[in-house]
Short mmCIF file of C-alpha atoms and ligand atoms in Angstrom, two decimals:
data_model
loop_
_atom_site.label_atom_id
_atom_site.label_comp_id
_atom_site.label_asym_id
_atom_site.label_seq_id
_atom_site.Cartn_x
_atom_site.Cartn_y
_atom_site.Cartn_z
CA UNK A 25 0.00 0.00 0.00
CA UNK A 26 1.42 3.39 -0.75
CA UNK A 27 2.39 4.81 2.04
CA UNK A 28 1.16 8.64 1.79
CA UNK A 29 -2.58 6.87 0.98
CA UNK A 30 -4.91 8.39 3.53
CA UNK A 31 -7.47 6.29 2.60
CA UNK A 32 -5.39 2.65 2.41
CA UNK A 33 -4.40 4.63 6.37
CA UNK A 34 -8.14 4.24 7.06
CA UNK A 35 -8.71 0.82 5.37
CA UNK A 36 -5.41 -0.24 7.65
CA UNK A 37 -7.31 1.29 10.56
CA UNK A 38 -3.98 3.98 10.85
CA UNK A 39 -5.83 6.73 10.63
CA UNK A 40 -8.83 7.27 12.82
CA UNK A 41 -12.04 7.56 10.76
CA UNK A 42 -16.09 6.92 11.11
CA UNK A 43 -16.73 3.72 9.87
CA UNK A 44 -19.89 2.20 8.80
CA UNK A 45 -19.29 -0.86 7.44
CA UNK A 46 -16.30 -3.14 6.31
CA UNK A 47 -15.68 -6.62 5.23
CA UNK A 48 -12.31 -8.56 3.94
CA UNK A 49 -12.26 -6.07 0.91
CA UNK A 50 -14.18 -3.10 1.66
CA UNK A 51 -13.99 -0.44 3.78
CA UNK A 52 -17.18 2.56 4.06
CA UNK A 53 -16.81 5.57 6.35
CA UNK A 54 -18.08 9.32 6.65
CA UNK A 55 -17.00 11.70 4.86
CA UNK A 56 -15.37 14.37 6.60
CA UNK A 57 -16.68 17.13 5.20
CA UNK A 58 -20.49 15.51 4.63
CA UNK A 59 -22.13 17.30 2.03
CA UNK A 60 -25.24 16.10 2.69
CA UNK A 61 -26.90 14.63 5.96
CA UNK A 62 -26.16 10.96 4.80
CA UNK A 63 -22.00 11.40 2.69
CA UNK A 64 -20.44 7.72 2.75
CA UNK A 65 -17.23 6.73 1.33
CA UNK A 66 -17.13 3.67 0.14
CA UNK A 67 -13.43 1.81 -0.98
CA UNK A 68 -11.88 -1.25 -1.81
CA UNK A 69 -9.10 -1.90 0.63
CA UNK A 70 -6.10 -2.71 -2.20
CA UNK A 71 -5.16 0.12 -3.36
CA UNK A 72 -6.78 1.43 -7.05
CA UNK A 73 -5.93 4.58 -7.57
CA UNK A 74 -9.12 5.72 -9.94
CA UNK A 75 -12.05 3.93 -11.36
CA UNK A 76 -9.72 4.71 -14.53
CA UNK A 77 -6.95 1.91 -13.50
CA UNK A 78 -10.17 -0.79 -13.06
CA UNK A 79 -9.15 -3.81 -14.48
CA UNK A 80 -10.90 -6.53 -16.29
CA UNK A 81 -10.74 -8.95 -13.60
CA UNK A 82 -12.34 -6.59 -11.32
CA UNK A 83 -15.49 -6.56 -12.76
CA UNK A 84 -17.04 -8.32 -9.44
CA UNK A 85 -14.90 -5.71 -7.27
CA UNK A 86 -16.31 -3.05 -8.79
CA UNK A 87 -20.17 -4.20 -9.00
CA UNK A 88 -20.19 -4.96 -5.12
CA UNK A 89 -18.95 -2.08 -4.47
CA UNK A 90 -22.68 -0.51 -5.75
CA UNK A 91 -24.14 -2.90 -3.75
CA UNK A 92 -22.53 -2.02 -0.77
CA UNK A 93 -23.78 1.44 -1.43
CA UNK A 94 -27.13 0.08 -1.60
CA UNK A 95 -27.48 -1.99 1.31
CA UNK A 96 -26.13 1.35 3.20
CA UNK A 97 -28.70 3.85 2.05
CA UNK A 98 -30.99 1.39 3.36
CA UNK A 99 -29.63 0.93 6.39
CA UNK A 100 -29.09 5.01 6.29
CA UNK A 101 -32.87 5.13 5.71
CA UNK A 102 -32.47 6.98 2.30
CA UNK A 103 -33.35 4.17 0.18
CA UNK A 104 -36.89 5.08 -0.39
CA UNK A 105 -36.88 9.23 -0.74
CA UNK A 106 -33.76 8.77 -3.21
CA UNK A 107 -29.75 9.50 -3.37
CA UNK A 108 -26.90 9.91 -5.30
CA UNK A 109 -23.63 7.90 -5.82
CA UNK A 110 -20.91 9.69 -7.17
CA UNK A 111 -17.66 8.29 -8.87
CA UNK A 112 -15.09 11.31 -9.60
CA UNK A 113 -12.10 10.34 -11.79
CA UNK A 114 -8.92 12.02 -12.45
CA UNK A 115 -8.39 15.83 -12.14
CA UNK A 116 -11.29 17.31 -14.61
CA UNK A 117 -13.56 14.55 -12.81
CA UNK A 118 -12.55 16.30 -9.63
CA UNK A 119 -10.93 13.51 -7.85
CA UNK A 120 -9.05 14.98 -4.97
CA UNK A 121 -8.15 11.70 -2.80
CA UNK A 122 -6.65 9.14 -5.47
CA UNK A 123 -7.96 5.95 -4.07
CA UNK A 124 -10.91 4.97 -5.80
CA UNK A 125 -14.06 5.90 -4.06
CA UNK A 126 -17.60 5.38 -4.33
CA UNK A 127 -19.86 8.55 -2.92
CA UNK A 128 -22.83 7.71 -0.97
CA UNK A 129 -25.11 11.36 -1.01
CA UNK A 130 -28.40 11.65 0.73
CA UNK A 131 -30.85 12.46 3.10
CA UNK A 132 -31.46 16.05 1.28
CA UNK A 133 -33.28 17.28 -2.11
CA UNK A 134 -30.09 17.42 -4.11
CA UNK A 135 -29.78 19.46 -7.39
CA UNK A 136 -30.29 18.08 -10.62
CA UNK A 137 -26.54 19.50 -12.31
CA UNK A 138 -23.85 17.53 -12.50
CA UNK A 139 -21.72 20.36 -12.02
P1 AMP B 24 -13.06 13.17 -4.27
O1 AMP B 24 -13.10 14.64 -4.54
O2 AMP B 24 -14.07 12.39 -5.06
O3 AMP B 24 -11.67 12.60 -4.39
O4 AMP B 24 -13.52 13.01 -2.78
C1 AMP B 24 -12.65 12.89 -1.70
C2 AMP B 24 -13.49 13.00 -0.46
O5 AMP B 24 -12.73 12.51 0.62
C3 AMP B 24 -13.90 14.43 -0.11
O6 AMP B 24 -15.32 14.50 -0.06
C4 AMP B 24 -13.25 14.65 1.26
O7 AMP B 24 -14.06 15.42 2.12
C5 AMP B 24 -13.06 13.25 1.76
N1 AMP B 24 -11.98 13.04 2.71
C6 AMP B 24 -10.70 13.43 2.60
N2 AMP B 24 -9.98 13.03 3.66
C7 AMP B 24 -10.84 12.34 4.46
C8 AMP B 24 -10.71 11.66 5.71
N3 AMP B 24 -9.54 11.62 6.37
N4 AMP B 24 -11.81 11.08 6.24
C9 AMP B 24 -12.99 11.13 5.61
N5 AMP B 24 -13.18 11.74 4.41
C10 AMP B 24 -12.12 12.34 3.86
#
């Protein structure tokens, strides 16, 4: 794991964070600067560094990692009134952490832009 990773940090359980759920390969914690009443964080705990560098053979990696997001809006109770999951990739995508990262946003009427 690269070293200077904040979020492989979290996934290692280095750096303190607010996690909601984890398993042997995922790791899904608040974001620190919410955006929204509900703002999860969902990542894999090897280290990708985009949804750009997904390979083939992590089709399945990549498809539970939606899942995950769904079984925690439900368990956020968002599921019914609606949310958003957000994948930003490289710079112009406005990736700022690069550590591929699935946004969980909810619990608020968000806009209808994608910015
Ligand atoms: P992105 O712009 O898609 O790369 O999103 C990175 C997100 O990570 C931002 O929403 C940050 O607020 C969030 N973030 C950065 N550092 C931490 C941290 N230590 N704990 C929780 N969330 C973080």
């Amino acid at each position: 794991m690269p070293e200077e990773c904040i979020f492989c940090r979290i996934a290692a359980g280095e750096v303190p964070s607010d996690i909601v759920y984890q398993d042997e390969d995922f790791v899904a914690f608040r974001d620190i600067f919410p955006q929204a009443p509900t703002h999860v964080l969902i990542i894999p705990k090897t280290h990708i560094t985009s949804a750009a560098r997904l390979m083939e053979g992590q089709q399945e990696l990549a498809g539970r990692l939606i899942m995950i997001a769904r079984k925690l809006a439900e368990k956020e109770g968002i599921a019914e009134r609606g949310y958003r999951l957000v994948i930003n990739c490289g710079s112009q995508g406005g990736q700022q952490v690069p550590h591929l990262h699935l946004h969980l946003i909810g619990g608020r009427q968000l806009s209808g832009g994608l910015g």
